[in-house]
Structure formats: structure tokens, C-alpha cells
């Protein structure tokens, strides 16, 4: 990426995308600061906002940030129309439905009438509709993988990357709903080529 004129970019403050987002920006000579909410890079004049990944689409939609780096899964879930400027080949993960190892649920059809905990209610709802399955969606914002242990749900719909979290909680994958990677996004009205050359 070559910078034509300074812009504001929103990236994840803490989490799986942070390090690779930073590395991507460093390739364009943009340096980052630790433990701040925003900073301005001396080399390039680029302003960086460090925010929750789930909030990045809204920042870009509002024009508070010109660009953002976020998972495709987050964009798909929130339904905000953004331009995908570039796929970034990191942050690869899958949204899956998983059930306890010991569960009698063996197929997608077996989910009928069951409770599924998720932070991705919209993607899950679409999937269940496509499959013609009626199940209850239990919407929670975090630690979804413990929901079956707590008897809050019979299944979960959550992201998996290495598979470690599912394994730790004795959960087995039933089906993949969505495959995702990190992408550089902009507001559809932004004249991208005035700011960067890929
Ligand atoms: C995701 C997801 C799982 C974990 C899966 O959370 O909710 O907990 O990563 O990764 P694994 O298969 O490598 O164990 P994330 O860290 O992205 O946090 P967030 O959902 O709060 O953004
Ligand atoms: Zn998140």
C-alpha cells in the first residue's frame, strides 16, 4: 500500500487481529503506539483509532474512520454495506455450530427445537432459515463456549480458528456456516484511490 494523502484507519485494539493489522500498516511505513485509543503516525500523518473489532464497521460507515481492518464475519453479521478494498490473508477463521461431545445431536436436522447460544444471531438466523430449521437463538456477547456446560444452550455458534477453544470445552463441530478472513474496508463513498495505491 502506498499512501497518497493522510487518512484515518480503525483497527482492533485487543485481540487476534491486532498484531497482523499492525504488521500490515508497518509495510506502508505506518507505525503504531501501544495502549492508546488513537494516535497520529509521524512518518505518514495517518491517524489510527484502536477500537473493538465489532465497532469498526460503524466507525467506517459514519466516516469517523476512512478505512478499517476487520473480519469479514463482523461485516456480514452487522449488515453494514462497506467496500472491501483488499482481502488481507490473515485472521482466517470459521463460524461453526458445535455441540458437546456427548450430545445426541448428530446432524443439522437434529438442531430442530434446540437452543443455540451465539454472538452471531443474524448469520445463525439466516443459516437456520436456509436449512428450514426452527431452533431458539440465545444471544450472548461473550464466552459462548461455556453455554452448554451451564445448561444455557444445547449447542453454540461461534468462531473457531485453531480449534483450541472448542477442544477445551469438549465441543465437536457440526457444520461450518461462514469462512472469514481480515479485510481492508472503506466507506462506499470514499474515493479510495485519492488516499492509497494498493
Ligand atoms: C474467538 C471465539 C473463540 C476463539 C476461537 O474469540 O469467540 O473464543 O476466538 O479461537 P481458537 O479456535 O483459536 O481457540 P476472539 O478471541 O476473536 O474474541 P472476540 O470474539 O471477543 O473478538
Ligand atoms: Zn470481537
Short mmCIF file of C-alpha atoms and ligand atoms in Angstrom, two decimals:
data_model
loop_
_atom_site.label_atom_id
_atom_site.label_comp_id
_atom_site.label_asym_id
_atom_site.label_seq_id
_atom_site.Cartn_x
_atom_site.Cartn_y
_atom_site.Cartn_z
CA UNK A 1 0.00 0.00 0.00
CA UNK A 2 1.38 3.43 -0.95
CA UNK A 3 -0.06 6.42 0.87
CA UNK A 4 -1.17 9.33 -1.34
CA UNK A 5 -2.56 11.51 1.45
CA UNK A 6 -3.18 11.02 5.19
CA UNK A 7 -6.36 9.24 6.35
CA UNK A 8 -7.89 7.75 9.48
CA UNK A 9 -7.95 3.99 9.91
CA UNK A 10 -9.69 1.94 12.64
CA UNK A 11 -8.06 -1.28 13.79
CA UNK A 12 -8.69 -3.75 16.58
CA UNK A 13 -7.35 -2.61 19.93
CA UNK A 14 -7.01 -6.03 21.56
CA UNK A 15 -7.45 -9.45 20.09
CA UNK A 16 -6.50 -11.85 17.37
CA UNK A 17 -6.35 -9.27 14.54
CA UNK A 18 -4.21 -6.68 16.32
CA UNK A 19 -0.69 -7.95 15.54
CA UNK A 20 -1.30 -8.71 11.88
CA UNK A 21 -3.15 -5.40 11.42
CA UNK A 22 -0.11 -3.66 12.84
CA UNK A 23 2.21 -5.61 10.53
CA UNK A 24 0.05 -4.67 7.51
CA UNK A 25 0.29 -0.98 8.38
CA UNK A 26 4.03 -1.21 9.05
CA UNK A 27 4.50 -2.38 5.46
CA UNK A 28 3.15 1.04 4.46
CA UNK A 29 5.55 2.72 6.89
CA UNK A 30 2.74 3.44 9.36
CA UNK A 31 3.95 2.97 12.93
CA UNK A 32 1.66 2.27 15.87
CA UNK A 33 1.66 3.15 19.55
CA UNK A 34 0.85 0.86 22.44
CA UNK A 35 -2.05 1.41 24.85
CA UNK A 36 -3.63 4.45 23.31
CA UNK A 37 -7.10 4.97 21.85
CA UNK A 38 -5.82 6.97 18.94
CA UNK A 39 -2.53 8.16 17.57
CA UNK A 40 -1.08 10.00 14.62
CA UNK A 41 1.84 8.43 12.84
CA UNK A 42 4.76 10.83 12.49
CA UNK A 43 6.10 9.29 9.27
CA UNK A 44 2.90 9.43 7.30
CA UNK A 45 0.36 11.62 9.11
CA UNK A 46 -2.03 8.65 9.16
CA UNK A 47 -4.37 8.67 12.17
CA UNK A 48 -5.15 5.37 13.86
CA UNK A 49 -8.17 4.55 16.02
CA UNK A 50 -7.84 1.48 18.26
CA UNK A 51 -11.32 0.14 18.89
CA UNK A 52 -13.34 -3.06 19.44
CA UNK A 53 -13.44 -5.01 16.21
CA UNK A 54 -17.24 -5.21 16.34
CA UNK A 55 -17.44 -1.40 16.29
CA UNK A 56 -15.20 -0.92 13.24
CA UNK A 57 -17.98 -1.15 10.58
CA UNK A 58 -19.94 1.61 12.31
CA UNK A 59 -16.89 3.89 12.56
CA UNK A 60 -16.30 3.46 8.84
CA UNK A 61 -19.98 3.87 7.95
CA UNK A 62 -20.12 7.14 9.91
CA UNK A 63 -16.93 8.38 8.24
CA UNK A 64 -15.18 8.71 11.63
CA UNK A 65 -12.61 6.39 10.05
CA UNK A 66 -11.88 6.37 6.31
CA UNK A 67 -10.67 2.78 6.43
CA UNK A 68 -10.88 -0.16 8.80
CA UNK A 69 -9.31 -3.58 9.18
CA UNK A 70 -11.86 -6.12 10.35
CA UNK A 71 -13.01 -9.71 9.87
CA UNK A 72 -15.50 -10.40 7.09
CA UNK A 73 -17.59 -12.19 9.72
CA UNK A 74 -18.12 -8.92 11.62
CA UNK A 75 -19.25 -7.10 8.46
CA UNK A 76 -21.57 -9.94 7.46
CA UNK A 77 -23.16 -10.05 10.90
CA UNK A 78 -23.82 -6.31 11.20
CA UNK A 79 -25.09 -5.96 7.63
CA UNK A 80 -23.44 -2.57 7.06
CA UNK A 81 -22.59 -2.05 3.38
CA UNK A 82 -18.87 -1.31 3.14
CA UNK A 83 -16.42 -1.55 0.26
CA UNK A 84 -13.95 -4.41 0.54
CA UNK A 85 -10.76 -2.70 -0.66
CA UNK A 86 -8.47 -5.69 -0.17
CA UNK A 87 -8.51 -9.14 1.37
CA UNK A 88 -5.61 -9.40 3.80
CA UNK A 89 -4.95 -13.16 4.09
CA UNK A 90 -4.84 -13.24 7.87
CA UNK A 91 -7.38 -13.67 10.65
CA UNK A 92 -8.74 -16.74 8.90
CA UNK A 93 -11.47 -18.34 10.97
CA UNK A 94 -14.79 -20.13 10.59
CA UNK A 95 -18.19 -19.60 12.17
CA UNK A 96 -19.38 -23.05 13.21
CA UNK A 97 -22.14 -24.75 15.11
CA UNK A 98 -20.72 -27.08 17.74
CA UNK A 99 -22.27 -29.40 20.31
CA UNK A 100 -20.95 -31.19 23.40
CA UNK A 101 -19.00 -34.38 22.57
CA UNK A 102 -21.68 -36.40 24.37
CA UNK A 103 -24.65 -34.72 22.68
CA UNK A 104 -27.19 -36.79 20.77
CA UNK A 105 -27.23 -34.06 18.11
CA UNK A 106 -25.52 -35.64 15.09
CA UNK A 107 -26.85 -33.68 12.14
CA UNK A 108 -28.10 -30.20 11.28
CA UNK A 109 -31.67 -31.54 11.35
CA UNK A 110 -31.20 -32.63 14.97
CA UNK A 111 -30.90 -28.94 15.91
CA UNK A 112 -34.69 -28.53 15.50
CA UNK A 113 -36.22 -27.36 18.77
CA UNK A 114 -32.83 -26.96 20.47
CA UNK A 115 -31.23 -23.84 21.98
CA UNK A 116 -28.17 -22.38 20.26
CA UNK A 117 -26.05 -19.73 22.02
CA UNK A 118 -24.24 -17.21 19.83
CA UNK A 119 -22.86 -13.70 19.39
CA UNK A 120 -23.75 -14.01 15.68
CA UNK A 121 -27.59 -14.09 15.78
CA UNK A 122 -28.06 -12.72 12.26
CA UNK A 123 -25.74 -15.15 10.48
CA UNK A 124 -27.17 -18.01 12.53
CA UNK A 125 -30.77 -16.97 11.79
CA UNK A 126 -30.03 -16.83 8.05
CA UNK A 127 -28.42 -20.27 8.14
CA UNK A 128 -31.30 -21.86 10.06
CA UNK A 129 -33.81 -20.28 7.66
CA UNK A 130 -31.94 -21.61 4.63
CA UNK A 131 -31.89 -25.05 6.20
CA UNK A 132 -35.56 -24.81 7.22
CA UNK A 133 -34.76 -25.50 10.86
CA UNK A 134 -36.58 -23.95 13.80
CA UNK A 135 -34.36 -23.54 16.83
CA UNK A 136 -34.10 -20.91 19.54
CA UNK A 137 -31.25 -18.46 19.34
CA UNK A 138 -29.80 -17.45 22.70
CA UNK A 139 -27.93 -14.21 22.10
CA UNK A 140 -24.91 -13.61 24.34
CA UNK A 141 -21.93 -11.34 23.79
CA UNK A 142 -19.03 -13.45 25.04
CA UNK A 143 -17.79 -16.77 26.45
CA UNK A 144 -20.26 -18.55 24.22
CA UNK A 145 -18.35 -21.82 24.56
CA UNK A 146 -19.40 -22.26 28.21
CA UNK A 147 -23.14 -22.01 27.46
CA UNK A 148 -23.69 -25.80 27.13
CA UNK A 149 -21.80 -26.53 30.39
CA UNK A 150 -24.06 -24.04 32.15
CA UNK A 151 -27.14 -25.57 30.53
CA UNK A 152 -27.92 -22.25 28.90
CA UNK A 153 -27.90 -23.89 25.47
CA UNK A 154 -27.69 -27.25 23.69
CA UNK A 155 -25.32 -26.01 21.02
CA UNK A 156 -23.19 -22.98 20.25
CA UNK A 157 -22.50 -21.00 17.11
CA UNK A 158 -19.10 -19.35 17.43
CA UNK A 159 -15.83 -18.60 15.68
CA UNK A 160 -13.08 -21.17 15.62
CA UNK A 161 -9.53 -20.60 14.47
CA UNK A 162 -7.08 -23.13 15.92
CA UNK A 163 -9.87 -25.25 17.39
CA UNK A 164 -8.34 -24.96 20.86
CA UNK A 165 -11.36 -23.31 22.48
CA UNK A 166 -13.79 -25.95 21.20
CA UNK A 167 -11.47 -28.72 22.37
CA UNK A 168 -11.01 -27.18 25.80
CA UNK A 169 -14.75 -27.20 26.29
CA UNK A 170 -15.32 -30.69 24.85
CA UNK A 171 -17.27 -29.39 21.91
CA UNK A 172 -17.43 -31.03 18.50
CA UNK A 173 -18.08 -29.21 15.23
CA UNK A 174 -21.31 -29.97 13.45
CA UNK A 175 -21.20 -27.60 10.48
CA UNK A 176 -19.44 -24.50 9.11
CA UNK A 177 -21.73 -21.55 8.40
CA UNK A 178 -19.21 -19.00 7.22
CA UNK A 179 -15.49 -18.73 6.42
CA UNK A 180 -13.80 -15.44 7.09
CA UNK A 181 -10.55 -13.52 6.83
CA UNK A 182 -9.46 -9.98 7.68
CA UNK A 183 -10.20 -7.32 5.06
CA UNK A 184 -9.39 -3.67 4.49
CA UNK A 185 -12.70 -1.80 4.19
CA UNK A 186 -13.78 1.72 3.37
CA UNK A 187 -16.98 3.68 3.19
CA UNK A 188 -18.53 3.12 -0.29
CA UNK A 189 -18.45 6.89 -0.95
CA UNK A 190 -14.73 7.27 -0.18
CA UNK A 191 -12.51 7.95 -3.22
CA UNK A 192 -10.02 5.25 -2.21
CA UNK A 193 -7.51 5.96 -4.99
CA UNK A 194 -7.01 9.50 -3.67
CA UNK A 195 -5.72 8.04 -0.40
CA UNK A 196 -3.89 4.84 -1.24
CA UNK A 197 -2.48 2.85 -4.12
CA UNK A 198 -2.58 -0.89 -3.49
C1 LIG B 1 -12.85 -16.17 19.24
C2 LIG B 1 -14.00 -17.10 19.56
C3 LIG B 1 -13.37 -18.20 20.39
C4 LIG B 1 -11.92 -18.20 19.94
C5 LIG B 1 -11.65 -19.34 19.00
O1 LIG B 1 -12.79 -15.11 20.14
O2 LIG B 1 -15.07 -16.45 20.22
O3 LIG B 1 -13.47 -17.92 21.76
O4 LIG B 1 -11.68 -16.96 19.28
O5 LIG B 1 -10.29 -19.42 18.63
P1 LIG B 1 -9.49 -20.81 18.70
O6 LIG B 1 -10.22 -21.80 17.84
O7 LIG B 1 -8.14 -20.47 18.15
O8 LIG B 1 -9.43 -21.23 20.14
P2 LIG B 1 -11.85 -13.81 19.92
O9 LIG B 1 -10.55 -14.04 20.60
O10 LIG B 1 -11.79 -13.45 18.48
O11 LIG B 1 -12.56 -12.67 20.74
P3 LIG B 1 -13.86 -11.80 20.35
O12 LIG B 1 -14.91 -12.78 19.89
O13 LIG B 1 -14.21 -11.13 21.64
O14 LIG B 1 -13.47 -10.80 19.31
ZN1 LIG B 2 -14.75 -9.14 18.79
#
